[in-house]
Amino acid sequence: MALYSEKVMDHFLHPRNVGIIEDADAVGEVGNAKCGDIMKMYLKIENDIITDVKFETFGCGSAIASSSMATELIKGKPVSEALELTNKAVAEALDGLPDYKMHCSVLAEEAIKSALENYNKGKEEA
Ligand code: FES
């Protein structure tokens, strides 16, 4: 059996939504101290709907595939739904990740949560 699913390979080789949103409403950055990989998410939010999302991931193939899939899963969704996205859901949408690569999908969940926490903080302070 191949180590990585076709979906993982597809999102790794052709990642969706790579890049920066200059005037993002929310930005979140997280890293994994063990492997040193870093993921940054940029969100554009209008009326509590995520209208656009882009990412930059300096990391392994599974982290890139996870970020790409996560952006697809939250684009067009309400903030409340994006906050509920779990790394398991990201990994399932990719048709699975090897056990020792599950932490890569955790980065995607955390990067989105971090961006949305910053967004909510900004709203409280406004
Ligand atoms: Fe670190 Fe994949 S090995 S995120």
Short mmCIF file of N, CA and C and ligand atoms in Angstrom, two decimals:
data_model
loop_
_atom_site.label_atom_id
_atom_site.label_comp_id
_atom_site.label_asym_id
_atom_site.label_seq_id
_atom_site.Cartn_x
_atom_site.Cartn_y
_atom_site.Cartn_z
N MET A 1 0.83 -1.20 0.00
CA MET A 1 0.00 0.00 0.00
C MET A 1 0.87 1.26 0.00
N ALA A 2 0.45 2.24 -0.76
CA ALA A 2 1.23 3.49 -0.78
C ALA A 2 1.15 4.16 0.58
N LEU A 3 2.23 4.80 0.94
CA LEU A 3 2.29 5.47 2.24
C LEU A 3 1.29 6.62 2.30
N TYR A 4 1.18 7.35 1.18
CA TYR A 4 0.31 8.51 1.14
C TYR A 4 -0.83 8.29 0.15
N SER A 5 -2.01 8.77 0.50
CA SER A 5 -3.17 8.64 -0.38
C SER A 5 -2.98 9.53 -1.61
N GLU A 6 -3.78 9.25 -2.63
CA GLU A 6 -3.71 10.08 -3.84
C GLU A 6 -4.05 11.53 -3.51
N LYS A 7 -5.00 11.69 -2.58
CA LYS A 7 -5.41 13.06 -2.22
C LYS A 7 -4.28 13.81 -1.55
N VAL A 8 -3.54 13.13 -0.67
CA VAL A 8 -2.40 13.78 -0.02
C VAL A 8 -1.41 14.21 -1.10
N MET A 9 -1.11 13.31 -2.02
CA MET A 9 -0.13 13.62 -3.07
C MET A 9 -0.63 14.77 -3.94
N ASP A 10 -1.92 14.75 -4.25
CA ASP A 10 -2.48 15.80 -5.10
C ASP A 10 -2.36 17.17 -4.40
N HIS A 11 -2.74 17.22 -3.12
CA HIS A 11 -2.70 18.52 -2.41
C HIS A 11 -1.27 18.95 -2.10
N PHE A 12 -0.36 17.97 -2.01
CA PHE A 12 1.05 18.32 -1.80
C PHE A 12 1.65 18.87 -3.09
N LEU A 13 1.36 18.21 -4.19
CA LEU A 13 1.96 18.63 -5.47
C LEU A 13 1.25 19.83 -6.08
N HIS A 14 -0.06 19.95 -5.80
CA HIS A 14 -0.83 21.09 -6.35
C HIS A 14 -1.61 21.76 -5.22
N PRO A 15 -0.92 22.35 -4.28
CA PRO A 15 -1.64 22.94 -3.14
C PRO A 15 -2.58 24.06 -3.55
N ARG A 16 -3.78 24.05 -2.94
CA ARG A 16 -4.77 25.10 -3.21
C ARG A 16 -4.54 26.25 -2.22
N ASN A 17 -4.81 27.46 -2.70
CA ASN A 17 -4.83 28.64 -1.82
C ASN A 17 -3.48 28.96 -1.17
N VAL A 18 -2.40 28.76 -1.91
CA VAL A 18 -1.09 29.15 -1.39
C VAL A 18 -0.91 30.64 -1.56
N GLY A 19 -0.34 31.29 -0.57
CA GLY A 19 0.00 32.70 -0.73
C GLY A 19 -0.34 33.53 0.49
N ILE A 20 -0.42 34.82 0.23
CA ILE A 20 -0.62 35.80 1.31
C ILE A 20 -1.85 36.62 0.97
N ILE A 21 -2.64 37.01 1.97
CA ILE A 21 -3.69 38.01 1.75
C ILE A 21 -3.19 39.28 2.43
N GLU A 22 -2.82 40.26 1.63
CA GLU A 22 -2.21 41.49 2.17
C GLU A 22 -3.12 42.18 3.19
N ASP A 23 -4.43 42.27 2.88
CA ASP A 23 -5.34 42.99 3.78
C ASP A 23 -6.22 41.99 4.55
N ALA A 24 -5.58 40.93 5.03
CA ALA A 24 -6.32 39.89 5.76
C ALA A 24 -6.99 40.46 7.01
N ASP A 25 -8.14 39.90 7.36
CA ASP A 25 -8.82 40.29 8.59
C ASP A 25 -8.27 39.51 9.78
N ALA A 26 -7.65 38.38 9.50
CA ALA A 26 -7.10 37.56 10.58
C ALA A 26 -5.89 36.80 10.07
N VAL A 27 -4.86 36.74 10.91
CA VAL A 27 -3.66 35.98 10.57
C VAL A 27 -3.29 35.13 11.77
N GLY A 28 -2.94 33.89 11.52
CA GLY A 28 -2.50 33.02 12.60
C GLY A 28 -1.26 32.26 12.18
N GLU A 29 -0.33 32.14 13.12
CA GLU A 29 0.90 31.41 12.80
C GLU A 29 1.19 30.43 13.92
N VAL A 30 1.49 29.21 13.54
CA VAL A 30 1.85 28.21 14.55
C VAL A 30 3.05 27.41 14.05
N GLY A 31 3.68 26.73 14.99
CA GLY A 31 4.82 25.91 14.62
C GLY A 31 4.88 24.68 15.48
N ASN A 32 5.65 23.72 15.01
CA ASN A 32 5.87 22.52 15.80
C ASN A 32 7.34 22.52 16.23
N ALA A 33 7.56 22.60 17.52
CA ALA A 33 8.93 22.75 18.02
C ALA A 33 9.80 21.55 17.66
N LYS A 34 9.19 20.37 17.57
CA LYS A 34 9.99 19.17 17.32
C LYS A 34 10.55 19.13 15.91
N CYS A 35 9.67 19.35 14.93
CA CYS A 35 10.15 19.24 13.54
C CYS A 35 10.54 20.59 12.97
N GLY A 36 10.14 21.68 13.64
CA GLY A 36 10.52 23.01 13.18
C GLY A 36 9.64 23.56 12.07
N ASP A 37 8.57 22.83 11.71
CA ASP A 37 7.71 23.31 10.62
C ASP A 37 6.81 24.46 11.10
N ILE A 38 6.53 25.36 10.16
CA ILE A 38 5.73 26.55 10.50
C ILE A 38 4.61 26.71 9.49
N MET A 39 3.43 27.11 9.99
CA MET A 39 2.27 27.31 9.12
C MET A 39 1.62 28.66 9.44
N LYS A 40 1.30 29.38 8.40
CA LYS A 40 0.68 30.70 8.58
C LYS A 40 -0.60 30.75 7.75
N MET A 41 -1.69 31.16 8.37
CA MET A 41 -2.99 31.25 7.68
C MET A 41 -3.46 32.70 7.64
N TYR A 42 -3.97 33.09 6.49
CA TYR A 42 -4.54 34.43 6.30
C TYR A 42 -6.01 34.27 5.96
N LEU A 43 -6.87 34.99 6.67
CA LEU A 43 -8.31 34.88 6.42
C LEU A 43 -8.91 36.23 6.08
N LYS A 44 -9.85 36.19 5.15
CA LYS A 44 -10.65 37.37 4.84
C LYS A 44 -12.06 37.02 5.33
N ILE A 45 -12.63 37.87 6.17
CA ILE A 45 -13.92 37.54 6.79
C ILE A 45 -14.92 38.67 6.56
N GLU A 46 -16.08 38.30 6.05
CA GLU A 46 -17.14 39.30 5.86
C GLU A 46 -18.42 38.74 6.45
N ASN A 47 -19.06 39.52 7.32
CA ASN A 47 -20.30 39.09 7.99
C ASN A 47 -20.15 37.70 8.59
N ASP A 48 -19.02 37.48 9.23
CA ASP A 48 -18.73 36.20 9.90
C ASP A 48 -18.61 35.01 8.95
N ILE A 49 -18.43 35.28 7.67
CA ILE A 49 -18.18 34.19 6.71
C ILE A 49 -16.74 34.33 6.20
N ILE A 50 -16.05 33.21 6.12
CA ILE A 50 -14.68 33.23 5.60
C ILE A 50 -14.76 33.27 4.08
N THR A 51 -14.50 34.45 3.54
CA THR A 51 -14.68 34.62 2.09
C THR A 51 -13.41 34.25 1.33
N ASP A 52 -12.27 34.34 2.00
CA ASP A 52 -11.03 33.94 1.32
C ASP A 52 -10.03 33.45 2.36
N VAL A 53 -9.17 32.57 1.94
CA VAL A 53 -8.16 32.03 2.85
C VAL A 53 -6.93 31.63 2.05
N LYS A 54 -5.78 31.98 2.58
CA LYS A 54 -4.52 31.59 1.94
C LYS A 54 -3.55 31.12 3.02
N PHE A 55 -2.57 30.34 2.60
CA PHE A 55 -1.60 29.87 3.59
C PHE A 55 -0.18 29.86 3.05
N GLU A 56 0.74 29.93 4.00
CA GLU A 56 2.16 29.70 3.70
C GLU A 56 2.61 28.64 4.69
N THR A 57 3.15 27.56 4.17
CA THR A 57 3.64 26.50 5.05
C THR A 57 5.09 26.18 4.72
N PHE A 58 5.93 26.34 5.74
CA PHE A 58 7.32 25.97 5.59
C PHE A 58 7.45 24.64 6.30
N GLY A 59 7.18 23.58 5.58
CA GLY A 59 7.17 22.30 6.28
C GLY A 59 7.10 21.11 5.35
N CYS A 60 6.78 19.99 5.93
CA CYS A 60 6.79 18.73 5.20
C CYS A 60 5.59 18.62 4.25
N GLY A 61 5.60 17.60 3.43
CA GLY A 61 4.54 17.39 2.46
C GLY A 61 3.18 17.21 3.11
N SER A 62 3.14 16.51 4.23
CA SER A 62 1.85 16.30 4.90
C SER A 62 1.31 17.61 5.47
N ALA A 63 2.20 18.48 5.91
CA ALA A 63 1.77 19.78 6.44
C ALA A 63 1.23 20.63 5.29
N ILE A 64 1.87 20.57 4.15
CA ILE A 64 1.40 21.34 2.98
C ILE A 64 0.04 20.80 2.52
N ALA A 65 -0.07 19.48 2.42
CA ALA A 65 -1.35 18.89 2.01
C ALA A 65 -2.45 19.20 3.02
N SER A 66 -2.11 19.17 4.32
CA SER A 66 -3.10 19.47 5.36
C SER A 66 -3.54 20.92 5.29
N SER A 67 -2.60 21.84 5.07
CA SER A 67 -2.99 23.25 4.98
C SER A 67 -3.90 23.46 3.78
N SER A 68 -3.51 22.86 2.66
CA SER A 68 -4.29 23.03 1.44
C SER A 68 -5.72 22.50 1.64
N MET A 69 -5.85 21.30 2.19
CA MET A 69 -7.18 20.73 2.42
C MET A 69 -7.96 21.57 3.43
N ALA A 70 -7.29 22.02 4.49
CA ALA A 70 -7.99 22.81 5.51
C ALA A 70 -8.55 24.10 4.91
N THR A 71 -7.80 24.73 4.01
CA THR A 71 -8.31 25.97 3.41
C THR A 71 -9.56 25.68 2.59
N GLU A 72 -9.54 24.54 1.91
CA GLU A 72 -10.71 24.17 1.10
C GLU A 72 -11.93 23.90 2.00
N LEU A 73 -11.66 23.33 3.17
CA LEU A 73 -12.76 22.96 4.07
C LEU A 73 -13.40 24.18 4.74
N ILE A 74 -12.65 25.26 4.91
CA ILE A 74 -13.24 26.40 5.63
C ILE A 74 -13.66 27.55 4.71
N LYS A 75 -13.24 27.51 3.47
CA LYS A 75 -13.58 28.62 2.56
C LYS A 75 -15.08 28.67 2.36
N GLY A 76 -15.67 29.85 2.56
CA GLY A 76 -17.12 30.00 2.38
C GLY A 76 -17.93 29.60 3.60
N LYS A 77 -17.23 29.17 4.65
CA LYS A 77 -17.94 28.69 5.85
C LYS A 77 -18.00 29.79 6.92
N PRO A 78 -19.00 29.69 7.82
CA PRO A 78 -19.05 30.64 8.94
C PRO A 78 -17.86 30.42 9.88
N VAL A 79 -17.47 31.51 10.56
CA VAL A 79 -16.37 31.44 11.53
C VAL A 79 -16.61 30.33 12.56
N SER A 80 -17.86 30.22 13.03
CA SER A 80 -18.17 29.23 14.08
C SER A 80 -17.87 27.80 13.59
N GLU A 81 -18.13 27.56 12.31
CA GLU A 81 -17.86 26.22 11.76
C GLU A 81 -16.36 25.97 11.61
N ALA A 82 -15.65 27.01 11.18
CA ALA A 82 -14.20 26.87 11.00
C ALA A 82 -13.52 26.59 12.33
N LEU A 83 -14.07 27.18 13.41
CA LEU A 83 -13.49 26.96 14.74
C LEU A 83 -13.62 25.50 15.18
N GLU A 84 -14.59 24.82 14.59
CA GLU A 84 -14.82 23.43 14.98
C GLU A 84 -14.04 22.43 14.14
N LEU A 85 -13.32 22.94 13.14
CA LEU A 85 -12.56 22.02 12.27
C LEU A 85 -11.47 21.33 13.09
N THR A 86 -11.44 20.02 13.02
CA THR A 86 -10.43 19.27 13.77
C THR A 86 -9.38 18.72 12.82
N ASN A 87 -8.23 18.40 13.39
CA ASN A 87 -7.18 17.82 12.55
C ASN A 87 -7.63 16.46 12.00
N LYS A 88 -8.49 15.79 12.76
CA LYS A 88 -8.98 14.48 12.28
C LYS A 88 -9.80 14.67 11.02
N ALA A 89 -10.64 15.72 11.00
CA ALA A 89 -11.47 15.97 9.83
C ALA A 89 -10.58 16.29 8.62
N VAL A 90 -9.50 17.03 8.87
CA VAL A 90 -8.58 17.36 7.77
C VAL A 90 -7.93 16.07 7.25
N ALA A 91 -7.47 15.24 8.17
CA ALA A 91 -6.81 13.99 7.77
C ALA A 91 -7.80 13.06 7.04
N GLU A 92 -9.03 13.02 7.54
CA GLU A 92 -10.04 12.17 6.88
C GLU A 92 -10.32 12.67 5.47
N ALA A 93 -10.40 13.99 5.31
CA ALA A 93 -10.67 14.56 3.98
C ALA A 93 -9.53 14.24 3.02
N LEU A 94 -8.36 13.99 3.59
CA LEU A 94 -7.20 13.62 2.75
C LEU A 94 -7.11 12.10 2.55
N ASP A 95 -8.14 11.40 2.97
CA ASP A 95 -8.16 9.93 2.94
C ASP A 95 -7.06 9.34 3.82
N GLY A 96 -6.77 10.05 4.91
CA GLY A 96 -5.86 9.50 5.93
C GLY A 96 -4.43 9.98 5.80
N LEU A 97 -3.75 9.96 6.95
CA LEU A 97 -2.32 10.25 7.01
C LEU A 97 -1.69 9.14 7.85
N PRO A 98 -0.43 8.82 7.61
CA PRO A 98 0.21 7.83 8.48
C PRO A 98 0.20 8.35 9.92
N ASP A 99 0.13 7.45 10.90
CA ASP A 99 0.04 7.86 12.31
C ASP A 99 1.10 8.88 12.70
N TYR A 100 2.33 8.61 12.28
CA TYR A 100 3.41 9.51 12.70
C TYR A 100 3.39 10.84 11.96
N LYS A 101 2.42 11.00 11.05
CA LYS A 101 2.27 12.28 10.34
C LYS A 101 1.00 13.02 10.77
N MET A 102 0.28 12.47 11.74
CA MET A 102 -0.96 13.13 12.18
C MET A 102 -0.67 14.51 12.77
N HIS A 103 0.51 14.67 13.39
CA HIS A 103 0.80 15.97 14.00
C HIS A 103 0.85 17.09 12.94
N CYS A 104 1.09 16.72 11.69
CA CYS A 104 1.15 17.73 10.63
C CYS A 104 -0.25 18.33 10.41
N SER A 105 -1.28 17.48 10.53
CA SER A 105 -2.65 17.99 10.36
C SER A 105 -3.05 18.84 11.57
N VAL A 106 -2.43 18.58 12.72
CA VAL A 106 -2.72 19.40 13.91
C VAL A 106 -2.31 20.85 13.65
N LEU A 107 -1.22 21.04 12.92
CA LEU A 107 -0.79 22.41 12.62
C LEU A 107 -1.88 23.18 11.88
N ALA A 108 -2.57 22.49 10.96
CA ALA A 108 -3.62 23.17 10.18
C ALA A 108 -4.76 23.61 11.10
N GLU A 109 -5.18 22.70 11.98
CA GLU A 109 -6.25 23.04 12.92
C GLU A 109 -5.81 24.23 13.80
N GLU A 110 -4.59 24.15 14.30
CA GLU A 110 -4.11 25.19 15.21
C GLU A 110 -3.93 26.53 14.50
N ALA A 111 -3.48 26.51 13.26
CA ALA A 111 -3.25 27.77 12.53
C ALA A 111 -4.57 28.49 12.31
N ILE A 112 -5.61 27.74 11.97
CA ILE A 112 -6.93 28.34 11.76
C ILE A 112 -7.46 28.88 13.08
N LYS A 113 -7.35 28.09 14.13
CA LYS A 113 -7.84 28.53 15.45
C LYS A 113 -7.09 29.78 15.90
N SER A 114 -5.78 29.79 15.69
CA SER A 114 -4.98 30.94 16.10
C SER A 114 -5.43 32.19 15.34
N ALA A 115 -5.67 32.07 14.03
CA ALA A 115 -6.13 33.22 13.25
C ALA A 115 -7.48 33.71 13.76
N LEU A 116 -8.38 32.78 14.05
CA LEU A 116 -9.72 33.17 14.47
C LEU A 116 -9.72 33.74 15.89
N GLU A 117 -8.81 33.25 16.73
CA GLU A 117 -8.69 33.84 18.07
C GLU A 117 -8.22 35.29 17.95
N ASN A 118 -7.24 35.51 17.08
CA ASN A 118 -6.76 36.89 16.87
C ASN A 118 -7.88 37.76 16.32
N TYR A 119 -8.68 37.17 15.44
CA TYR A 119 -9.81 37.92 14.85
C TYR A 119 -10.80 38.31 15.95
N ASN A 120 -11.15 37.36 16.79
CA ASN A 120 -12.11 37.65 17.87
C ASN A 120 -11.55 38.66 18.86
N LYS A 121 -10.26 38.55 19.15
CA LYS A 121 -9.62 39.52 20.05
C LYS A 121 -9.72 40.92 19.47
N GLY A 122 -9.44 41.01 18.18
CA GLY A 122 -9.50 42.29 17.48
C GLY A 122 -10.89 42.88 17.54
N LYS A 123 -11.89 42.02 17.45
CA LYS A 123 -13.29 42.51 17.49
C LYS A 123 -13.62 43.05 18.87
N GLU A 124 -13.12 42.33 19.91
CA GLU A 124 -13.39 42.77 21.29
C GLU A 124 -12.76 44.12 21.57
N GLU A 125 -11.55 44.30 21.01
CA GLU A 125 -10.82 45.54 21.28
C GLU A 125 -11.38 46.72 20.49
N ALA A 126 -12.09 46.41 19.39
CA ALA A 126 -12.57 47.49 18.51
C ALA A 126 -13.70 48.28 19.17
FE1 FES B 1 6.41 18.62 11.02
FE2 FES B 1 4.98 17.44 9.22
S1 FES B 1 6.90 16.79 9.96
S2 FES B 1 4.51 19.24 10.29
#
